[in-house]
């Protein structure tokens, strides 16, 4: 079913007072570096996708309690719809291009996951010294990279610890164990990679927010992946949500003060 014919549940506020959205409006509001629409995207698909994207990004901004500059990563992030993705992949973040791609008629529910990849990549050089250009902050943390002292960075490290380690700090978390077990079963290294663990944990945090938007995120509670323990569960989920809430609340307030 094409995207313009589908409905996605959301309970967030009206962001546009019933006015039509457009990718041009999204770029102006959030200051994305660029937005590219694929040549095979019809006008109807483009217009419907713009409405869904706009609501999802505004909902994410409210959940994170930050300004537009947080969503576009200070204007450094590029968006692509129906263009620039990978074959067979519904959504993808490319560190080399700092671009987030969503496939045409696919990828609903993937925005939170891919946005966190972009954030995880962007924040690495703000958190750690001498990290390679394409390294994620979560990967750098697990590799014991040299941290840059800052109260906000300390809060982000708490998030990584809650995701990847037991509360005692000396054993892998349940999320990591389940993810490693799945990778062994599939003979791959994917689910247990630090950037993937953290992106799925962020998805859970966003889905547990008061605002619900299934174009932004879905599947962290009831899905085959959730049933296999590939999303945080129980007490660990609560600890991660609390850590993310503290971090993004503090980050959002700091960014708003700059405006």
PDB file of C-alpha atoms in Angstrom:
ATOM      1  CA  UNK A   1       0.000   0.000   0.000  1.00  0.00           C
ATOM      2  CA  UNK A   2       1.388   3.414  -0.959  1.00  0.00           C
ATOM      3  CA  UNK A   3       2.208   5.854   1.790  1.00  0.00           C
ATOM      4  CA  UNK A   4      -0.446   8.396   0.857  1.00  0.00           C
ATOM      5  CA  UNK A   5      -3.166   5.763   1.396  1.00  0.00           C
ATOM      6  CA  UNK A   6      -1.990   4.685   4.847  1.00  0.00           C
ATOM      7  CA  UNK A   7      -2.865   6.072   8.256  1.00  0.00           C
ATOM      8  CA  UNK A   8      -0.459   6.107  11.194  1.00  0.00           C
ATOM      9  CA  UNK A   9      -1.723   6.492  14.734  1.00  0.00           C
ATOM     10  CA  UNK A  10      -0.601   9.541  16.689  1.00  0.00           C
ATOM     11  CA  UNK A  11      -1.979  11.430  19.672  1.00  0.00           C
ATOM     12  CA  UNK A  12       0.268  14.481  19.598  1.00  0.00           C
ATOM     13  CA  UNK A  13      -0.871  18.104  19.322  1.00  0.00           C
ATOM     14  CA  UNK A  14      -1.618  19.880  16.054  1.00  0.00           C
ATOM     15  CA  UNK A  15       1.620  21.439  14.855  1.00  0.00           C
ATOM     16  CA  UNK A  16       0.417  23.187  11.722  1.00  0.00           C
ATOM     17  CA  UNK A  17      -3.154  24.318  12.555  1.00  0.00           C
ATOM     18  CA  UNK A  18      -4.473  22.166   9.706  1.00  0.00           C
ATOM     19  CA  UNK A  19      -2.183  23.883   7.211  1.00  0.00           C
ATOM     20  CA  UNK A  20      -0.506  21.739   4.571  1.00  0.00           C
ATOM     21  CA  UNK A  21       3.123  20.866   5.101  1.00  0.00           C
ATOM     22  CA  UNK A  22       5.923  20.553   2.570  1.00  0.00           C
ATOM     23  CA  UNK A  23       9.534  19.487   2.612  1.00  0.00           C
ATOM     24  CA  UNK A  24      10.473  23.102   1.898  1.00  0.00           C
ATOM     25  CA  UNK A  25       8.637  24.145   5.068  1.00  0.00           C
ATOM     26  CA  UNK A  26      10.361  21.370   7.036  1.00  0.00           C
ATOM     27  CA  UNK A  27      13.764  22.515   5.836  1.00  0.00           C
ATOM     28  CA  UNK A  28      13.068  26.139   6.775  1.00  0.00           C
ATOM     29  CA  UNK A  29      11.697  25.297  10.212  1.00  0.00           C
ATOM     30  CA  UNK A  30      14.421  22.857  11.259  1.00  0.00           C
ATOM     31  CA  UNK A  31      17.300  24.197   9.126  1.00  0.00           C
ATOM     32  CA  UNK A  32      18.274  20.817   7.686  1.00  0.00           C
ATOM     33  CA  UNK A  33      21.377  21.025   5.524  1.00  0.00           C
ATOM     34  CA  UNK A  34      19.426  19.727   2.532  1.00  0.00           C
ATOM     35  CA  UNK A  35      16.345  17.663   1.658  1.00  0.00           C
ATOM     36  CA  UNK A  36      16.334  15.495  -1.457  1.00  0.00           C
ATOM     37  CA  UNK A  37      13.260  13.811  -2.929  1.00  0.00           C
ATOM     38  CA  UNK A  38      13.694  10.803  -5.223  1.00  0.00           C
ATOM     39  CA  UNK A  39      12.751  11.096  -8.883  1.00  0.00           C
ATOM     40  CA  UNK A  40      10.221   8.240  -8.627  1.00  0.00           C
ATOM     41  CA  UNK A  41       8.259   9.845  -5.773  1.00  0.00           C
ATOM     42  CA  UNK A  42       4.878  11.103  -6.988  1.00  0.00           C
ATOM     43  CA  UNK A  43       3.517  14.483  -5.903  1.00  0.00           C
ATOM     44  CA  UNK A  44       0.876  12.756  -3.769  1.00  0.00           C
ATOM     45  CA  UNK A  45       3.501  10.569  -2.074  1.00  0.00           C
ATOM     46  CA  UNK A  46       5.738  13.582  -1.488  1.00  0.00           C
ATOM     47  CA  UNK A  47       2.954  15.690   0.031  1.00  0.00           C
ATOM     48  CA  UNK A  48       1.725  12.911   2.334  1.00  0.00           C
ATOM     49  CA  UNK A  49       5.276  12.052   3.405  1.00  0.00           C
ATOM     50  CA  UNK A  50       5.922  15.719   4.223  1.00  0.00           C
ATOM     51  CA  UNK A  51       2.899  15.801   6.542  1.00  0.00           C
ATOM     52  CA  UNK A  52       3.985  12.610   8.295  1.00  0.00           C
ATOM     53  CA  UNK A  53       7.621  13.709   8.566  1.00  0.00           C
ATOM     54  CA  UNK A  54       6.641  17.130   9.872  1.00  0.00           C
ATOM     55  CA  UNK A  55       4.430  15.761  12.644  1.00  0.00           C
ATOM     56  CA  UNK A  56       7.010  13.100  13.547  1.00  0.00           C
ATOM     57  CA  UNK A  57       9.875  15.605  13.815  1.00  0.00           C
ATOM     58  CA  UNK A  58       7.773  18.060  15.820  1.00  0.00           C
ATOM     59  CA  UNK A  59       6.635  15.249  18.132  1.00  0.00           C
ATOM     60  CA  UNK A  60      10.258  14.159  18.588  1.00  0.00           C
ATOM     61  CA  UNK A  61      11.213  17.741  19.418  1.00  0.00           C
ATOM     62  CA  UNK A  62       8.550  17.843  22.153  1.00  0.00           C
ATOM     63  CA  UNK A  63       9.568  14.449  23.544  1.00  0.00           C
ATOM     64  CA  UNK A  64      13.219  15.532  23.731  1.00  0.00           C
ATOM     65  CA  UNK A  65      12.270  18.958  25.146  1.00  0.00           C
ATOM     66  CA  UNK A  66      14.623  20.700  22.759  1.00  0.00           C
ATOM     67  CA  UNK A  67      14.518  23.239  19.905  1.00  0.00           C
ATOM     68  CA  UNK A  68      14.614  22.658  16.156  1.00  0.00           C
ATOM     69  CA  UNK A  69      18.409  22.907  16.158  1.00  0.00           C
ATOM     70  CA  UNK A  70      18.549  19.637  18.107  1.00  0.00           C
ATOM     71  CA  UNK A  71      16.533  17.783  15.460  1.00  0.00           C
ATOM     72  CA  UNK A  72      18.696  19.010  12.558  1.00  0.00           C
ATOM     73  CA  UNK A  73      21.868  18.689  14.663  1.00  0.00           C
ATOM     74  CA  UNK A  74      22.603  22.395  14.222  1.00  0.00           C
ATOM     75  CA  UNK A  75      21.849  22.262  10.517  1.00  0.00           C
ATOM     76  CA  UNK A  76      24.379  19.511   9.810  1.00  0.00           C
ATOM     77  CA  UNK A  77      21.901  16.714   8.981  1.00  0.00           C
ATOM     78  CA  UNK A  78      20.567  16.049   5.467  1.00  0.00           C
ATOM     79  CA  UNK A  79      17.300  14.216   4.717  1.00  0.00           C
ATOM     80  CA  UNK A  80      16.472  12.045   1.718  1.00  0.00           C
ATOM     81  CA  UNK A  81      13.075  10.558   0.891  1.00  0.00           C
ATOM     82  CA  UNK A  82      12.857   7.924  -1.816  1.00  0.00           C
ATOM     83  CA  UNK A  83      16.508   8.603  -2.644  1.00  0.00           C
ATOM     84  CA  UNK A  84      19.956   7.721  -1.352  1.00  0.00           C
ATOM     85  CA  UNK A  85      19.008   4.597   0.576  1.00  0.00           C
ATOM     86  CA  UNK A  86      20.283   1.048   0.361  1.00  0.00           C
ATOM     87  CA  UNK A  87      18.566  -1.760  -1.592  1.00  0.00           C
ATOM     88  CA  UNK A  88      16.266  -3.716   0.699  1.00  0.00           C
ATOM     89  CA  UNK A  89      16.727  -1.289   3.600  1.00  0.00           C
ATOM     90  CA  UNK A  90      13.718   0.835   4.577  1.00  0.00           C
ATOM     91  CA  UNK A  91      15.728   3.467   6.448  1.00  0.00           C
ATOM     92  CA  UNK A  92      19.421   4.234   6.691  1.00  0.00           C
ATOM     93  CA  UNK A  93      21.852   6.737   8.211  1.00  0.00           C
ATOM     94  CA  UNK A  94      25.072   7.349   6.270  1.00  0.00           C
ATOM     95  CA  UNK A  95      27.871   8.726   8.513  1.00  0.00           C
ATOM     96  CA  UNK A  96      30.064   9.660   5.549  1.00  0.00           C
ATOM     97  CA  UNK A  97      27.333  11.949   4.182  1.00  0.00           C
ATOM     98  CA  UNK A  98      25.639  12.808   7.491  1.00  0.00           C
ATOM     99  CA  UNK A  99      22.368  11.947   5.784  1.00  0.00           C
ATOM    100  CA  UNK A 100      19.229  10.129   6.872  1.00  0.00           C
ATOM    101  CA  UNK A 101      17.352   8.271   4.100  1.00  0.00           C
ATOM    102  CA  UNK A 102      13.828   6.869   4.218  1.00  0.00           C
ATOM    103  CA  UNK A 103      12.697   4.587   1.419  1.00  0.00           C
ATOM    104  CA  UNK A 104       9.538   5.414  -0.524  1.00  0.00           C
ATOM    105  CA  UNK A 105       6.483   3.574   0.865  1.00  0.00           C
ATOM    106  CA  UNK A 106       8.647   1.971   3.532  1.00  0.00           C
ATOM    107  CA  UNK A 107      10.330   2.744   6.793  1.00  0.00           C
ATOM    108  CA  UNK A 108       7.440   4.147   8.870  1.00  0.00           C
ATOM    109  CA  UNK A 109       8.383   3.725  12.506  1.00  0.00           C
ATOM    110  CA  UNK A 110      12.116   3.968  11.733  1.00  0.00           C
ATOM    111  CA  UNK A 111      12.634   7.697  12.194  1.00  0.00           C
ATOM    112  CA  UNK A 112      13.517   7.600  15.907  1.00  0.00           C
ATOM    113  CA  UNK A 113      16.034   4.790  15.343  1.00  0.00           C
ATOM    114  CA  UNK A 114      17.812   6.486  12.444  1.00  0.00           C
ATOM    115  CA  UNK A 115      17.704   9.924  14.046  1.00  0.00           C
ATOM    116  CA  UNK A 116      19.531   8.531  17.064  1.00  0.00           C
ATOM    117  CA  UNK A 117      22.212   7.074  14.785  1.00  0.00           C
ATOM    118  CA  UNK A 118      22.677  10.593  13.399  1.00  0.00           C
ATOM    119  CA  UNK A 119      22.807  12.076  16.895  1.00  0.00           C
ATOM    120  CA  UNK A 120      25.156   9.356  18.173  1.00  0.00           C
ATOM    121  CA  UNK A 121      27.512  10.138  15.292  1.00  0.00           C
ATOM    122  CA  UNK A 122      27.225  13.921  15.613  1.00  0.00           C
ATOM    123  CA  UNK A 123      27.869  14.003  19.369  1.00  0.00           C
ATOM    124  CA  UNK A 124      30.954  11.758  19.303  1.00  0.00           C
ATOM    125  CA  UNK A 125      33.454  14.576  18.738  1.00  0.00           C
ATOM    126  CA  UNK A 126      31.739  16.655  21.434  1.00  0.00           C
ATOM    127  CA  UNK A 127      32.099  13.822  23.975  1.00  0.00           C
ATOM    128  CA  UNK A 128      35.457  12.238  23.180  1.00  0.00           C
ATOM    129  CA  UNK A 129      38.913  13.346  22.092  1.00  0.00           C
ATOM    130  CA  UNK A 130      40.562  12.111  18.901  1.00  0.00           C
ATOM    131  CA  UNK A 131      37.747   9.874  17.633  1.00  0.00           C
ATOM    132  CA  UNK A 132      37.710   8.803  13.952  1.00  0.00           C
ATOM    133  CA  UNK A 133      35.340  10.859  11.804  1.00  0.00           C
ATOM    134  CA  UNK A 134      32.798   8.067  11.328  1.00  0.00           C
ATOM    135  CA  UNK A 135      32.816   6.704  14.902  1.00  0.00           C
ATOM    136  CA  UNK A 136      29.653   6.807  17.015  1.00  0.00           C
ATOM    137  CA  UNK A 137      29.788   8.121  20.582  1.00  0.00           C
ATOM    138  CA  UNK A 138      28.363   4.826  21.864  1.00  0.00           C
ATOM    139  CA  UNK A 139      31.180   2.912  20.168  1.00  0.00           C
ATOM    140  CA  UNK A 140      33.773   5.330  21.529  1.00  0.00           C
ATOM    141  CA  UNK A 141      32.390   4.911  25.052  1.00  0.00           C
ATOM    142  CA  UNK A 142      32.624   1.133  24.867  1.00  0.00           C
ATOM    143  CA  UNK A 143      36.172   1.435  23.487  1.00  0.00           C
ATOM    144  CA  UNK A 144      37.207   3.597  26.476  1.00  0.00           C
ATOM    145  CA  UNK A 145      37.954   6.645  24.353  1.00  0.00           C
ATOM    146  CA  UNK A 146      39.154   9.725  26.244  1.00  0.00           C
ATOM    147  CA  UNK A 147      36.068  11.639  27.438  1.00  0.00           C
ATOM    148  CA  UNK A 148      35.766  15.422  27.261  1.00  0.00           C
ATOM    149  CA  UNK A 149      34.748  16.598  30.743  1.00  0.00           C
ATOM    150  CA  UNK A 150      31.300  18.258  30.743  1.00  0.00           C
ATOM    151  CA  UNK A 151      28.145  17.759  32.846  1.00  0.00           C
ATOM    152  CA  UNK A 152      26.078  16.968  29.735  1.00  0.00           C
ATOM    153  CA  UNK A 153      28.626  14.395  28.603  1.00  0.00           C
ATOM    154  CA  UNK A 154      28.461  12.781  32.036  1.00  0.00           C
ATOM    155  CA  UNK A 155      24.696  12.400  31.631  1.00  0.00           C
ATOM    156  CA  UNK A 156      25.111  10.794  28.205  1.00  0.00           C
ATOM    157  CA  UNK A 157      27.666   8.336  29.622  1.00  0.00           C
ATOM    158  CA  UNK A 158      25.020   7.330  32.160  1.00  0.00           C
ATOM    159  CA  UNK A 159      22.712   6.480  29.244  1.00  0.00           C
ATOM    160  CA  UNK A 160      25.338   4.290  27.593  1.00  0.00           C
ATOM    161  CA  UNK A 161      26.079   2.539  30.879  1.00  0.00           C
ATOM    162  CA  UNK A 162      22.383   1.843  31.522  1.00  0.00           C
ATOM    163  CA  UNK A 163      22.041   0.378  28.024  1.00  0.00           C
ATOM    164  CA  UNK A 164      25.155  -1.767  27.820  1.00  0.00           C
ATOM    165  CA  UNK A 165      26.000  -2.737  31.415  1.00  0.00           C
ATOM    166  CA  UNK A 166      24.326  -4.133  34.488  1.00  0.00           C
ATOM    167  CA  UNK A 167      23.658  -1.572  37.267  1.00  0.00           C
ATOM    168  CA  UNK A 168      26.781  -2.843  39.047  1.00  0.00           C
ATOM    169  CA  UNK A 169      28.768  -1.726  35.999  1.00  0.00           C
ATOM    170  CA  UNK A 170      30.890  -4.864  35.668  1.00  0.00           C
ATOM    171  CA  UNK A 171      28.696  -7.207  33.595  1.00  0.00           C
ATOM    172  CA  UNK A 172      26.905  -6.924  30.216  1.00  0.00           C
ATOM    173  CA  UNK A 173      23.269  -5.855  30.383  1.00  0.00           C
ATOM    174  CA  UNK A 174      20.323  -8.117  29.625  1.00  0.00           C
ATOM    175  CA  UNK A 175      19.750  -6.157  26.421  1.00  0.00           C
ATOM    176  CA  UNK A 176      23.315  -6.862  25.323  1.00  0.00           C
ATOM    177  CA  UNK A 177      23.025 -10.564  26.212  1.00  0.00           C
ATOM    178  CA  UNK A 178      19.825 -11.026  24.214  1.00  0.00           C
ATOM    179  CA  UNK A 179      21.305  -9.106  21.281  1.00  0.00           C
ATOM    180  CA  UNK A 180      24.505 -11.157  21.300  1.00  0.00           C
ATOM    181  CA  UNK A 181      22.476 -14.363  21.445  1.00  0.00           C
ATOM    182  CA  UNK A 182      20.534 -13.278  18.361  1.00  0.00           C
ATOM    183  CA  UNK A 183      23.733 -12.388  16.508  1.00  0.00           C
ATOM    184  CA  UNK A 184      25.189 -15.807  17.288  1.00  0.00           C
ATOM    185  CA  UNK A 185      22.024 -17.458  16.018  1.00  0.00           C
ATOM    186  CA  UNK A 186      22.158 -15.454  12.780  1.00  0.00           C
ATOM    187  CA  UNK A 187      25.977 -15.693  12.511  1.00  0.00           C
ATOM    188  CA  UNK A 188      26.439 -11.956  12.248  1.00  0.00           C
ATOM    189  CA  UNK A 189      27.462  -8.899  14.239  1.00  0.00           C
ATOM    190  CA  UNK A 190      24.616  -6.416  14.139  1.00  0.00           C
ATOM    191  CA  UNK A 191      22.183  -6.378  17.059  1.00  0.00           C
ATOM    192  CA  UNK A 192      24.980  -6.338  19.649  1.00  0.00           C
ATOM    193  CA  UNK A 193      26.873  -3.408  18.104  1.00  0.00           C
ATOM    194  CA  UNK A 194      26.866  -0.475  20.545  1.00  0.00           C
ATOM    195  CA  UNK A 195      25.282   1.944  18.085  1.00  0.00           C
ATOM    196  CA  UNK A 196      22.453  -0.514  17.377  1.00  0.00           C
ATOM    197  CA  UNK A 197      21.866  -1.270  21.066  1.00  0.00           C
ATOM    198  CA  UNK A 198      21.624   2.441  21.789  1.00  0.00           C
ATOM    199  CA  UNK A 199      19.384   3.249  18.820  1.00  0.00           C
ATOM    200  CA  UNK A 200      16.908   0.527  19.883  1.00  0.00           C
ATOM    201  CA  UNK A 201      17.047   1.744  23.490  1.00  0.00           C
ATOM    202  CA  UNK A 202      16.294   5.267  22.250  1.00  0.00           C
ATOM    203  CA  UNK A 203      13.343   3.916  20.270  1.00  0.00           C
ATOM    204  CA  UNK A 204      11.940   2.430  23.478  1.00  0.00           C
ATOM    205  CA  UNK A 205      12.404   5.739  25.293  1.00  0.00           C
ATOM    206  CA  UNK A 206      10.544   7.604  22.540  1.00  0.00           C
ATOM    207  CA  UNK A 207       7.736   5.038  22.328  1.00  0.00           C
ATOM    208  CA  UNK A 208       7.208   5.207  26.100  1.00  0.00           C
ATOM    209  CA  UNK A 209       6.660   8.985  25.967  1.00  0.00           C
ATOM    210  CA  UNK A 210       3.219  10.527  26.493  1.00  0.00           C
ATOM    211  CA  UNK A 211       3.101  11.500  22.806  1.00  0.00           C
ATOM    212  CA  UNK A 212       2.529   8.508  20.515  1.00  0.00           C
ATOM    213  CA  UNK A 213       3.410   8.610  16.814  1.00  0.00           C
ATOM    214  CA  UNK A 214       3.684   5.340  14.886  1.00  0.00           C
ATOM    215  CA  UNK A 215       5.388   7.023  11.947  1.00  0.00           C
ATOM    216  CA  UNK A 216       8.104   8.105  14.373  1.00  0.00           C
ATOM    217  CA  UNK A 217       8.487   4.813  16.251  1.00  0.00           C
ATOM    218  CA  UNK A 218       6.702   1.509  16.821  1.00  0.00           C
ATOM    219  CA  UNK A 219       7.452  -2.105  17.652  1.00  0.00           C
ATOM    220  CA  UNK A 220       9.485  -1.774  20.851  1.00  0.00           C
ATOM    221  CA  UNK A 221       6.764  -3.423  22.958  1.00  0.00           C
ATOM    222  CA  UNK A 222       4.982  -5.933  20.734  1.00  0.00           C
ATOM    223  CA  UNK A 223       7.018  -7.219  17.793  1.00  0.00           C
ATOM    224  CA  UNK A 224       9.129 -10.293  17.037  1.00  0.00           C
ATOM    225  CA  UNK A 225      12.222  -8.274  17.989  1.00  0.00           C
ATOM    226  CA  UNK A 226      10.693  -7.182  21.294  1.00  0.00           C
ATOM    227  CA  UNK A 227       9.658 -10.746  22.107  1.00  0.00           C
ATOM    228  CA  UNK A 228      13.276 -11.845  21.627  1.00  0.00           C
ATOM    229  CA  UNK A 229      14.524  -9.242  24.088  1.00  0.00           C
ATOM    230  CA  UNK A 230      16.083  -6.995  21.459  1.00  0.00           C
ATOM    231  CA  UNK A 231      14.522  -3.938  23.102  1.00  0.00           C
ATOM    232  CA  UNK A 232      15.014  -3.011  26.767  1.00  0.00           C
ATOM    233  CA  UNK A 233      12.548  -4.606  29.145  1.00  0.00           C
ATOM    234  CA  UNK A 234      11.346  -4.189  32.706  1.00  0.00           C
ATOM    235  CA  UNK A 235      13.631  -2.467  35.187  1.00  0.00           C
ATOM    236  CA  UNK A 236      16.389  -1.886  32.653  1.00  0.00           C
ATOM    237  CA  UNK A 237      13.942  -0.097  30.360  1.00  0.00           C
ATOM    238  CA  UNK A 238      12.878   2.164  33.235  1.00  0.00           C
ATOM    239  CA  UNK A 239      16.507   2.969  34.070  1.00  0.00           C
ATOM    240  CA  UNK A 240      17.329   3.754  30.437  1.00  0.00           C
ATOM    241  CA  UNK A 241      14.236   5.949  30.049  1.00  0.00           C
ATOM    242  CA  UNK A 242      15.176   7.860  33.190  1.00  0.00           C
ATOM    243  CA  UNK A 243      18.754   8.361  31.979  1.00  0.00           C
ATOM    244  CA  UNK A 244      17.646   9.526  28.531  1.00  0.00           C
ATOM    245  CA  UNK A 245      15.051  11.822  30.107  1.00  0.00           C
ATOM    246  CA  UNK A 246      17.681  13.463  32.309  1.00  0.00           C
ATOM    247  CA  UNK A 247      20.112  13.844  29.435  1.00  0.00           C
ATOM    248  CA  UNK A 248      17.811  15.220  26.750  1.00  0.00           C
ATOM    249  CA  UNK A 249      15.955  17.425  29.238  1.00  0.00           C
ATOM    250  CA  UNK A 250      19.259  18.999  30.283  1.00  0.00           C
ATOM    251  CA  UNK A 251      20.519  19.221  26.695  1.00  0.00           C
ATOM    252  CA  UNK A 252      17.268  20.796  25.517  1.00  0.00           C
ATOM    253  CA  UNK A 253      17.375  23.463  28.240  1.00  0.00           C
ATOM    254  CA  UNK A 254      20.977  24.267  27.380  1.00  0.00           C
ATOM    255  CA  UNK A 255      20.135  24.658  23.687  1.00  0.00           C
ATOM    256  CA  UNK A 256      17.065  26.808  24.381  1.00  0.00           C
ATOM    257  CA  UNK A 257      19.209  29.166  26.490  1.00  0.00           C
ATOM    258  CA  UNK A 258      21.433  29.711  23.456  1.00  0.00           C
ATOM    259  CA  UNK A 259      18.571  30.928  21.287  1.00  0.00           C
TER     260      UNK A 259
END
